[in-house]
PDB file of C-alpha atoms in Angstrom:
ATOM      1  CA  UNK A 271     -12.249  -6.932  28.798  1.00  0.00           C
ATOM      2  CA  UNK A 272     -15.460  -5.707  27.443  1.00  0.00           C
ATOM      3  CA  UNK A 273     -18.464  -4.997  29.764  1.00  0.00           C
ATOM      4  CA  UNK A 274     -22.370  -4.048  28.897  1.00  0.00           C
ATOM      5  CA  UNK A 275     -23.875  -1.858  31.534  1.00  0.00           C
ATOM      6  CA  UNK A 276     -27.611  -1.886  30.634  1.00  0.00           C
ATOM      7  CA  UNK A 277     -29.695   0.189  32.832  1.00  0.00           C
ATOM      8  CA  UNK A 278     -33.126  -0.657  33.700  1.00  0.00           C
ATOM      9  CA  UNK A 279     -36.255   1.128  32.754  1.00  0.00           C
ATOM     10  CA  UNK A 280     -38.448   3.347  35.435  1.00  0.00           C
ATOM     11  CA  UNK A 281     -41.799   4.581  35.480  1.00  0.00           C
ATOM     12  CA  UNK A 282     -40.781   8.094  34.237  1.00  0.00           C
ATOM     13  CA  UNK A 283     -38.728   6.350  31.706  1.00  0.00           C
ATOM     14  CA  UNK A 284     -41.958   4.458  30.383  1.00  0.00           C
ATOM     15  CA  UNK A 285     -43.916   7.669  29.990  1.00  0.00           C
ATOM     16  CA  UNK A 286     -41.481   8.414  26.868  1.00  0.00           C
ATOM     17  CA  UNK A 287     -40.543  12.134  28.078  1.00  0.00           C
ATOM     18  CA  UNK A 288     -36.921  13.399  26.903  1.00  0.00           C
ATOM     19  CA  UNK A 289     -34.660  13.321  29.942  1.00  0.00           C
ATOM     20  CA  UNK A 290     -34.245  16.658  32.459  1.00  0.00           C
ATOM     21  CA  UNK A 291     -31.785  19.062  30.907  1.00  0.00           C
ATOM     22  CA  UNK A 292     -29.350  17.701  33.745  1.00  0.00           C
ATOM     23  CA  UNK A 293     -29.519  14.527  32.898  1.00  0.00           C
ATOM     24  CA  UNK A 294     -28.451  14.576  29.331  1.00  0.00           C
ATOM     25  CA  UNK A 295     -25.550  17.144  30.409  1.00  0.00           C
ATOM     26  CA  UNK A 296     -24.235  14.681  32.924  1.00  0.00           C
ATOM     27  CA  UNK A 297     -24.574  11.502  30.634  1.00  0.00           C
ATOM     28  CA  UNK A 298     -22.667  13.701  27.793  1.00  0.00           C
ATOM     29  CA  UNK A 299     -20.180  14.963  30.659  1.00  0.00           C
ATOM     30  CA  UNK A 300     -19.528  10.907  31.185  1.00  0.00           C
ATOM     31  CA  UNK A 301     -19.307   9.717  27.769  1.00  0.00           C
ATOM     32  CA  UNK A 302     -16.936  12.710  26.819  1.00  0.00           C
ATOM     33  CA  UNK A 303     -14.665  11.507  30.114  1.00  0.00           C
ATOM     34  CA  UNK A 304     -15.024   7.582  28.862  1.00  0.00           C
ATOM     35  CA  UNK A 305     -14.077   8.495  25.047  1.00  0.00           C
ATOM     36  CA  UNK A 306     -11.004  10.285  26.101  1.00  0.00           C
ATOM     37  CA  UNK A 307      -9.849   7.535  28.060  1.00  0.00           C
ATOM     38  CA  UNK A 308     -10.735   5.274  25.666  1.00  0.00           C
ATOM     39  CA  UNK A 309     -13.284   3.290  27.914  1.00  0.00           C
ATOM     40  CA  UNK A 310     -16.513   4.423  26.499  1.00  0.00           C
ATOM     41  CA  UNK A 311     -16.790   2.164  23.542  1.00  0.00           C
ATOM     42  CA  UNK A 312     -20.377   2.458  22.218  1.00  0.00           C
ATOM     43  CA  UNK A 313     -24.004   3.328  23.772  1.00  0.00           C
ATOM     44  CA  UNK A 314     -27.586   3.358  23.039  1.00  0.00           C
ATOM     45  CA  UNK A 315     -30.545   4.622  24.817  1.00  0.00           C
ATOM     46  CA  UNK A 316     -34.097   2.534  24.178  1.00  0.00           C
ATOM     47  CA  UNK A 317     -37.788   3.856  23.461  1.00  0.00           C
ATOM     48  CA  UNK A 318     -40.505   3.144  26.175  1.00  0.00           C
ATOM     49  CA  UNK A 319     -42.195  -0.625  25.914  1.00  0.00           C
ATOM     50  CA  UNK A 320     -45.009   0.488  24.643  1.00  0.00           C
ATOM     51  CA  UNK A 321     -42.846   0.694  21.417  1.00  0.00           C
ATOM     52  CA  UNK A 322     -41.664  -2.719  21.599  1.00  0.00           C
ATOM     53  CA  UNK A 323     -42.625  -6.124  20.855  1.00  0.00           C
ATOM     54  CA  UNK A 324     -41.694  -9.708  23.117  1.00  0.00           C
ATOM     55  CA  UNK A 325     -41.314 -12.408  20.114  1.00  0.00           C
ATOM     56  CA  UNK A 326     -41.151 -16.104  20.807  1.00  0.00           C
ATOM     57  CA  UNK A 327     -40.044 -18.566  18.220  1.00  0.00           C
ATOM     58  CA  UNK A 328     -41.286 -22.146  19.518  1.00  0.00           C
ATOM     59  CA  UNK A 329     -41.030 -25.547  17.385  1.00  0.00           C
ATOM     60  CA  UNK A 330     -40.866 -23.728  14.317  1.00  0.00           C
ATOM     61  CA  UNK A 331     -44.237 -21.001  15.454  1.00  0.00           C
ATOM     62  CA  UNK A 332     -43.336 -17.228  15.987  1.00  0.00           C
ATOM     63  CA  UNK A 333     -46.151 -15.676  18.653  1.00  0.00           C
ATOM     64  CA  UNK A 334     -45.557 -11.762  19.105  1.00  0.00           C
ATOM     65  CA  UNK A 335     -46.649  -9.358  21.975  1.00  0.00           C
ATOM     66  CA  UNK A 336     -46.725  -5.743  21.744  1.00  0.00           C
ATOM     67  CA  UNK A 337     -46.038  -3.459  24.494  1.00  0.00           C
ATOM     68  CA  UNK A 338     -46.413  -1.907  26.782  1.00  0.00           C
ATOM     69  CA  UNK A 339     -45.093  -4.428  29.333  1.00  0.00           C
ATOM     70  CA  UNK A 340     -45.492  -4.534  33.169  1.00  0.00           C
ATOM     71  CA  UNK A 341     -44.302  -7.715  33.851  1.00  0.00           C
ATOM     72  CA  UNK A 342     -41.835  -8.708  31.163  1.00  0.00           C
ATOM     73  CA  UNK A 343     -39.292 -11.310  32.146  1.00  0.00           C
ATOM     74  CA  UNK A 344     -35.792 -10.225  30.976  1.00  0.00           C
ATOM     75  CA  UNK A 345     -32.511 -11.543  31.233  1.00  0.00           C
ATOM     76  CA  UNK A 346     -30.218 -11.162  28.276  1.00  0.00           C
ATOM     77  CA  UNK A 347     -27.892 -13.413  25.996  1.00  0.00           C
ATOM     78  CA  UNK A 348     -26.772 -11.596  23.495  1.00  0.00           C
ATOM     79  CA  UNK A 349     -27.549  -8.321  21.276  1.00  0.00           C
ATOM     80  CA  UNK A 350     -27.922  -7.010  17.785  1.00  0.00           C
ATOM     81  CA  UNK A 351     -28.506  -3.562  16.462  1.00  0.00           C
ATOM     82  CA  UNK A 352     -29.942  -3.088  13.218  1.00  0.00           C
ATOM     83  CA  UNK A 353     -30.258  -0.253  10.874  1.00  0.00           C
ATOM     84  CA  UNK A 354     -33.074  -0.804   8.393  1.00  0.00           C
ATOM     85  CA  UNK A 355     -36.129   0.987   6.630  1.00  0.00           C
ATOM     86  CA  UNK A 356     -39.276  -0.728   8.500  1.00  0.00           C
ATOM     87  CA  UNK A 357     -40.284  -2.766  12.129  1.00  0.00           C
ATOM     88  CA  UNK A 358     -41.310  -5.156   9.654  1.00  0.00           C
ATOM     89  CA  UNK A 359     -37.903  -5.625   7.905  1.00  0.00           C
ATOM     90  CA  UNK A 360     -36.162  -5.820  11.657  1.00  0.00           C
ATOM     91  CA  UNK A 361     -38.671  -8.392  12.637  1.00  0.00           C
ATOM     92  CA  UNK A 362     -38.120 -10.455   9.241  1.00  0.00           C
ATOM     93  CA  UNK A 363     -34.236 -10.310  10.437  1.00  0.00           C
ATOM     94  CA  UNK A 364     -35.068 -11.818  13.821  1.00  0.00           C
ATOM     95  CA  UNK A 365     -37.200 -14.532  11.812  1.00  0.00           C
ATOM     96  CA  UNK A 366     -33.463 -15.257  10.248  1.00  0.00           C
ATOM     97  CA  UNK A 367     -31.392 -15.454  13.405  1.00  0.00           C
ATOM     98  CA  UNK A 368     -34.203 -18.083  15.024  1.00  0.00           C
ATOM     99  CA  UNK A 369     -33.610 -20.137  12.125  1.00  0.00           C
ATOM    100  CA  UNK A 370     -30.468 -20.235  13.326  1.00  0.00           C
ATOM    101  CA  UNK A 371     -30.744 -20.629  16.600  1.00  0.00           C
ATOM    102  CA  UNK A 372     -33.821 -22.454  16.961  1.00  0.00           C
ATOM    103  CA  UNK A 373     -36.333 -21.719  20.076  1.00  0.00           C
ATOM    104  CA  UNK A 374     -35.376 -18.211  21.159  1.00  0.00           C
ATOM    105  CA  UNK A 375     -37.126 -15.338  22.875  1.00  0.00           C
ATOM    106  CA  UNK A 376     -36.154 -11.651  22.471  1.00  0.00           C
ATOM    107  CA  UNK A 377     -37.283  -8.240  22.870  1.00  0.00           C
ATOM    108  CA  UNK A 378     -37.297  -5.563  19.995  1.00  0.00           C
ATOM    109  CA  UNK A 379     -37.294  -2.022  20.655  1.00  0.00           C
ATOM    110  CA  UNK A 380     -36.958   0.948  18.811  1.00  0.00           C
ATOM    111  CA  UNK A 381     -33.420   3.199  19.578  1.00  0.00           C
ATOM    112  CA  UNK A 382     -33.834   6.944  20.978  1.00  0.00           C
ATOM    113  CA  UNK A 383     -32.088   9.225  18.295  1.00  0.00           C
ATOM    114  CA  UNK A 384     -30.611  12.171  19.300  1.00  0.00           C
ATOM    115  CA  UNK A 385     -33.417  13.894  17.920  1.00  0.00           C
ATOM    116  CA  UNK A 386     -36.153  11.984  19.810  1.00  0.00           C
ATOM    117  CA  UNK A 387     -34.319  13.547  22.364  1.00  0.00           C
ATOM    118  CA  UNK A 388     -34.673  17.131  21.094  1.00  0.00           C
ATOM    119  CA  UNK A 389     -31.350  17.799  20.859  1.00  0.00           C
ATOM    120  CA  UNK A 390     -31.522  17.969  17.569  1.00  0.00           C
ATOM    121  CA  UNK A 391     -34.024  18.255  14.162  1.00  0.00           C
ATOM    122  CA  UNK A 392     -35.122  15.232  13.281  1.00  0.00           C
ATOM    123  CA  UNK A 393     -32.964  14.903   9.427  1.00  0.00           C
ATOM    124  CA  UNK A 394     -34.856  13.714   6.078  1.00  0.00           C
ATOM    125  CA  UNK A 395     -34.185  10.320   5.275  1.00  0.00           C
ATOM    126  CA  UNK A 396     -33.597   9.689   9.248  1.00  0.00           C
ATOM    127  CA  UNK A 397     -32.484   6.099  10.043  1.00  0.00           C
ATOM    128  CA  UNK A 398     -34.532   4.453  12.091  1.00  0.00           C
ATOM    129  CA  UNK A 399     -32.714   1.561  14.614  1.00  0.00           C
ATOM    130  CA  UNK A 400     -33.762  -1.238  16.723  1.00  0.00           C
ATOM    131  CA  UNK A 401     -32.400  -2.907  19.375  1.00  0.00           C
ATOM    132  CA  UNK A 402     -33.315  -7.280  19.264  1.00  0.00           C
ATOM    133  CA  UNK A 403     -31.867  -8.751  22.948  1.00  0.00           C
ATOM    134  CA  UNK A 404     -32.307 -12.817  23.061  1.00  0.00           C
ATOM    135  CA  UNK A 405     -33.085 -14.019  26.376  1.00  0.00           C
ATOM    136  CA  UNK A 406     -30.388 -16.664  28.135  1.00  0.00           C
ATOM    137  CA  UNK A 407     -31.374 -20.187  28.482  1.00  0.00           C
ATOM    138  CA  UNK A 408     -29.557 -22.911  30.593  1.00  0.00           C
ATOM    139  CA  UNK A 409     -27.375 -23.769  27.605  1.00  0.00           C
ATOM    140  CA  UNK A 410     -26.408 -20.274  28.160  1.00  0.00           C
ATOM    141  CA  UNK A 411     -26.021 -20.060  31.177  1.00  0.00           C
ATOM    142  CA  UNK A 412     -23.438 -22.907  31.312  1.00  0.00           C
ATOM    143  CA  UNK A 413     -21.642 -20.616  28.703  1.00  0.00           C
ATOM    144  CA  UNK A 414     -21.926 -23.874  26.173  1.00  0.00           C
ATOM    145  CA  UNK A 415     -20.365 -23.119  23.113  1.00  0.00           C
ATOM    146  CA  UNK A 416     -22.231 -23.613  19.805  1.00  0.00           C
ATOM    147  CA  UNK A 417     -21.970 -26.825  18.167  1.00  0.00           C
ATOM    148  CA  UNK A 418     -20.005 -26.316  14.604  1.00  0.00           C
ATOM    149  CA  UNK A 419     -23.036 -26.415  12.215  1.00  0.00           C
ATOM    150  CA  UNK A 420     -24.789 -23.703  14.261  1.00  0.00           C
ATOM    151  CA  UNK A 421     -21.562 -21.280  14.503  1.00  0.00           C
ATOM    152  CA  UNK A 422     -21.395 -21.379  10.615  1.00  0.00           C
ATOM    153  CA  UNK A 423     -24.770 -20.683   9.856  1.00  0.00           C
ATOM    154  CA  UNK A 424     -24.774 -17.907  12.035  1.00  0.00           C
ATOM    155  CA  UNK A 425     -21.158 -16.341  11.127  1.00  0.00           C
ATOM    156  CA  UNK A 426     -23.248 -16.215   8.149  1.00  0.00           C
ATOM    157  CA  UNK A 427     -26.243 -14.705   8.704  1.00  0.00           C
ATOM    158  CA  UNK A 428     -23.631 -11.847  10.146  1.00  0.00           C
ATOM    159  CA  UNK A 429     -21.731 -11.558   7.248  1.00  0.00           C
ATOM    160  CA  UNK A 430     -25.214 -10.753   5.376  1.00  0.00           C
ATOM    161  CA  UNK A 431     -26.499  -8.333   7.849  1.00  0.00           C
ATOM    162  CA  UNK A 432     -23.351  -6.866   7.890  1.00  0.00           C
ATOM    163  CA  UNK A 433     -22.666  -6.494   3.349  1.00  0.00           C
ATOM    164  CA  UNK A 434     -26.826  -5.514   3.933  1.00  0.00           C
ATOM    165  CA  UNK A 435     -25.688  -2.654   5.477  1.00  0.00           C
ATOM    166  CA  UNK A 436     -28.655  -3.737   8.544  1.00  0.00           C
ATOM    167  CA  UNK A 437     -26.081  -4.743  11.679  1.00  0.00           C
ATOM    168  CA  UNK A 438     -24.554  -2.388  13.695  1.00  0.00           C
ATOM    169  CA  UNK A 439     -23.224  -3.812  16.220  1.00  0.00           C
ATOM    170  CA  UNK A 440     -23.868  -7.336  17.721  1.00  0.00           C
ATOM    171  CA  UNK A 441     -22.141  -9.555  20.802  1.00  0.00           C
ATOM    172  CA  UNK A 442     -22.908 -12.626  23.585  1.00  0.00           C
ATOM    173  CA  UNK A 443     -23.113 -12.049  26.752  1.00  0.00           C
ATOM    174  CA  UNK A 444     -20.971 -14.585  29.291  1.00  0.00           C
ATOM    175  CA  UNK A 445     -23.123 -15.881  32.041  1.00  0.00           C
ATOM    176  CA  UNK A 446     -24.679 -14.041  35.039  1.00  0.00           C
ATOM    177  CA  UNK A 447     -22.603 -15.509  37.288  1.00  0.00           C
ATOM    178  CA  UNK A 448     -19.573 -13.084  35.872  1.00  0.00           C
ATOM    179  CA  UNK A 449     -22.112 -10.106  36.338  1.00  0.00           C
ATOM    180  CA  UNK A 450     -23.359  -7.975  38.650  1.00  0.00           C
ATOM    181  CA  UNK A 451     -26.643  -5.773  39.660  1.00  0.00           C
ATOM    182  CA  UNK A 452     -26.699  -2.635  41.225  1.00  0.00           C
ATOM    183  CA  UNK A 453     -29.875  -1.457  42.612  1.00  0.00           C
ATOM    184  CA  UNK A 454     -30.296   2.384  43.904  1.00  0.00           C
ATOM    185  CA  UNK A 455     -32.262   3.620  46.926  1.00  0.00           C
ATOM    186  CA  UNK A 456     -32.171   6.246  49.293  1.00  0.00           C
ATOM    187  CA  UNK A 457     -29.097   7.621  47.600  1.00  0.00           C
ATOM    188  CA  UNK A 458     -27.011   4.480  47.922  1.00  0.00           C
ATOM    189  CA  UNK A 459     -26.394   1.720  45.582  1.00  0.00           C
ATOM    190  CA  UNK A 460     -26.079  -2.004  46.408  1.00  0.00           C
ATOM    191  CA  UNK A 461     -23.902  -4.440  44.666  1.00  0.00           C
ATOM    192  CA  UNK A 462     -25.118  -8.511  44.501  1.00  0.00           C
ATOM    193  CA  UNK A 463     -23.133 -10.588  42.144  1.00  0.00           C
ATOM    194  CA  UNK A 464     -24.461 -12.948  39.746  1.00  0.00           C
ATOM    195  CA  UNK A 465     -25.144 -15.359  39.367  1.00  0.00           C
ATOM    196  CA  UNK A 466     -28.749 -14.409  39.470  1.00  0.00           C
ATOM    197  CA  UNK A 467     -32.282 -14.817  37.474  1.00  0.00           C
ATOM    198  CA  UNK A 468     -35.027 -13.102  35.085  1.00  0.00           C
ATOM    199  CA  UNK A 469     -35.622  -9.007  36.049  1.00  0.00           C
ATOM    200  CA  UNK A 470     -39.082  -7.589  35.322  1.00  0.00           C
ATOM    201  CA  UNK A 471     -38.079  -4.065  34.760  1.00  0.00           C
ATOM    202  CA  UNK A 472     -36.633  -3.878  31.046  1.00  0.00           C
ATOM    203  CA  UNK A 473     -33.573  -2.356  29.905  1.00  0.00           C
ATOM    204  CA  UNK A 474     -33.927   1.270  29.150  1.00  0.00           C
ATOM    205  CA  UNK A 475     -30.287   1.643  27.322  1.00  0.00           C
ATOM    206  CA  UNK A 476     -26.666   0.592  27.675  1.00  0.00           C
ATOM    207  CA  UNK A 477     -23.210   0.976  27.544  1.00  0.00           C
ATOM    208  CA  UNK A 478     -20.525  -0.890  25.838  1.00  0.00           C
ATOM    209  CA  UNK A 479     -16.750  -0.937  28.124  1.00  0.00           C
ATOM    210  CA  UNK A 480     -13.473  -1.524  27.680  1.00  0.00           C
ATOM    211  CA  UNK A 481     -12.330  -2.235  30.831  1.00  0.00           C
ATOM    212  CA  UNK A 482      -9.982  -3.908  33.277  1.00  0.00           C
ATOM    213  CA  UNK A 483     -11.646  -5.854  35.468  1.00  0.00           C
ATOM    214  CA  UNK A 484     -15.438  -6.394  36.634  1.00  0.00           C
ATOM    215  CA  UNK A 485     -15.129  -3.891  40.003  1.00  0.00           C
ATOM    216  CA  UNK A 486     -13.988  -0.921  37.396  1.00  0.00           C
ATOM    217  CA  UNK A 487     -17.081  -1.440  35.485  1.00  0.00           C
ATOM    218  CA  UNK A 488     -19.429  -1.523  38.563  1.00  0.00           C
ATOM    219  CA  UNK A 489     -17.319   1.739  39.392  1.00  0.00           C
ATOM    220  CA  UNK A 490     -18.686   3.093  36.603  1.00  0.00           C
ATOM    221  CA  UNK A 491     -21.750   1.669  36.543  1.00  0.00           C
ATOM    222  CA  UNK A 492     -22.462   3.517  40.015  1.00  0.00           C
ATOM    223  CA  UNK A 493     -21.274   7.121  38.352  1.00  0.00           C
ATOM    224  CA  UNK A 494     -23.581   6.627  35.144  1.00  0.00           C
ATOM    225  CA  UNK A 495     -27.124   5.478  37.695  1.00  0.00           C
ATOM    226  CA  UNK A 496     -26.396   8.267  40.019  1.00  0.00           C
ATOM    227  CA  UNK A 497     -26.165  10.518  36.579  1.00  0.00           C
ATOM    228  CA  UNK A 498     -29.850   8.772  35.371  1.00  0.00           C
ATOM    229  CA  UNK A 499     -31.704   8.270  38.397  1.00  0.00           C
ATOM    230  CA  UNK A 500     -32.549   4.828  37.765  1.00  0.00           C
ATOM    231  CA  UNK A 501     -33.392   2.033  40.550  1.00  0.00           C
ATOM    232  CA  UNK A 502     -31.047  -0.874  39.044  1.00  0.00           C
ATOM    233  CA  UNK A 503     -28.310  -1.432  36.378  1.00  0.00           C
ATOM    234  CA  UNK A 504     -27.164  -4.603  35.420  1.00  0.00           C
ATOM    235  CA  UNK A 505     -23.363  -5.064  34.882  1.00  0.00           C
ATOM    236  CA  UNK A 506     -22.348  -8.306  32.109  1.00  0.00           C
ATOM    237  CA  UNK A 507     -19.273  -9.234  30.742  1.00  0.00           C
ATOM    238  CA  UNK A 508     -19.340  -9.628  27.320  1.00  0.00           C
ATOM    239  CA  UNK A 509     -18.375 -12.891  25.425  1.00  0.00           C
ATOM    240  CA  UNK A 510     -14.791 -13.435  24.012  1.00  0.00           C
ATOM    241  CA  UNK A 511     -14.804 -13.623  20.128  1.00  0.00           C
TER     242      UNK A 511
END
């Protein structure tokens, strides 16, 4: 089973500092542990909201929102990440998956390179990657599959991005009520199962799992917030196929 652990974004997070020296040792130390056990499977951390922009497709209208975002409504569907030369050229690629899907919301944000970070110098001809999350809707929610027309059309659109050389990576999400949250305070985490509604805090970043069941993945959900020092993580298992 496959899991996304997407932890949420805090108010030092927002100011767009690089992590504490600690921090980016521990999250290293845990990824290093994951990829030798063959559980880590991919991960991305994303840019501040001031660097991202809330896009609504409606009855054929796109409306678009720039960050920074205090009160954003999140709760998400499904992912792609896209490698490409502009914001403009990611956004024309969401303009191509709405066609497809019809009325959809999503969030856009730019990924945190390694040299963002400082961990590195920033390389000539350095890719630059976003990260588009769809929101769920009820039809999601009820885990309805897509009717046949709609599943070709959009196998399609990922064969393109894919032979572009633009996606990355992509996937569903099942529904909330096969998740989990964990929220930190006072040292200790909480655990409420899904199934459960829109968060306001954004995600800051992720993790991709291969994993056993749902409790290992909260497991290690727990080890990677205490690592981050962030106030909630949201645990989803990730759509078959």
């Amino acid at each position: 089973m496959r899991f996304m652990v997407m932890h949420k974004m805090t108010d030092e997070m927002e100011k767009g500092l690089p992590p504490e020296p600690a921090i980016i040792e521990g999250v290293g130390k845990l990824i290093e542990e994951g990829s030798k056990e063959k559980v880590f499977v991919s991960g991305e951390g994303l840019k501040p909201s001031s660097q991202r922009v809330h896009i609504v497709y409606k009855s054929g209208k796109r409306t678009m929102t720039n960050g920074p975002f205090t009160d954003a409504r999140e709760l998400p569907a499904g992912f792609a990440l896209m490698r490409v030369r502009s914001k403009e050229e990611a956004i024309s690629w969401c303009d191509k998956l709405a066609a497809v899907l019809g009325d959809v919301e999503l969030f856009l944000g730019a990924v945190n390179e390694a040299w963002d970070l400082g961990m590195m110098p920033k390389p000539e001809n350095a890719p630059l990657r976003f990260l588009a999350m769809h929101k769920a809707d009820e039809r999601a929610e009820n885990e309805a599959p897509p009717d046949p027309h709609t599943k070709a059309k959009l196998d399609a659109l990922i064969d393109e991005m894919t032979k572009a050389g633009v996606l990355q990576a992509t996937g569903g999400l099942a529904s909330t009520k096969k998740g989990a949250r964990i929220r930190f305070k006072g040292g200790k985490s909480t655990v409420m199962d899904g199934p459960f509604t829109e968060s306001k805090e954004l995600i800051a970043g992720y993790a991709i799992l291969d994993l056993p069941s749902k409790a290992a993945a909260i497991d290690w959900a727990v080890r990677f917030g205490e690592v981050v020092k962030v106030n909630e993580i949201e645990v989803r298992q990730m759509s078959e196929g």
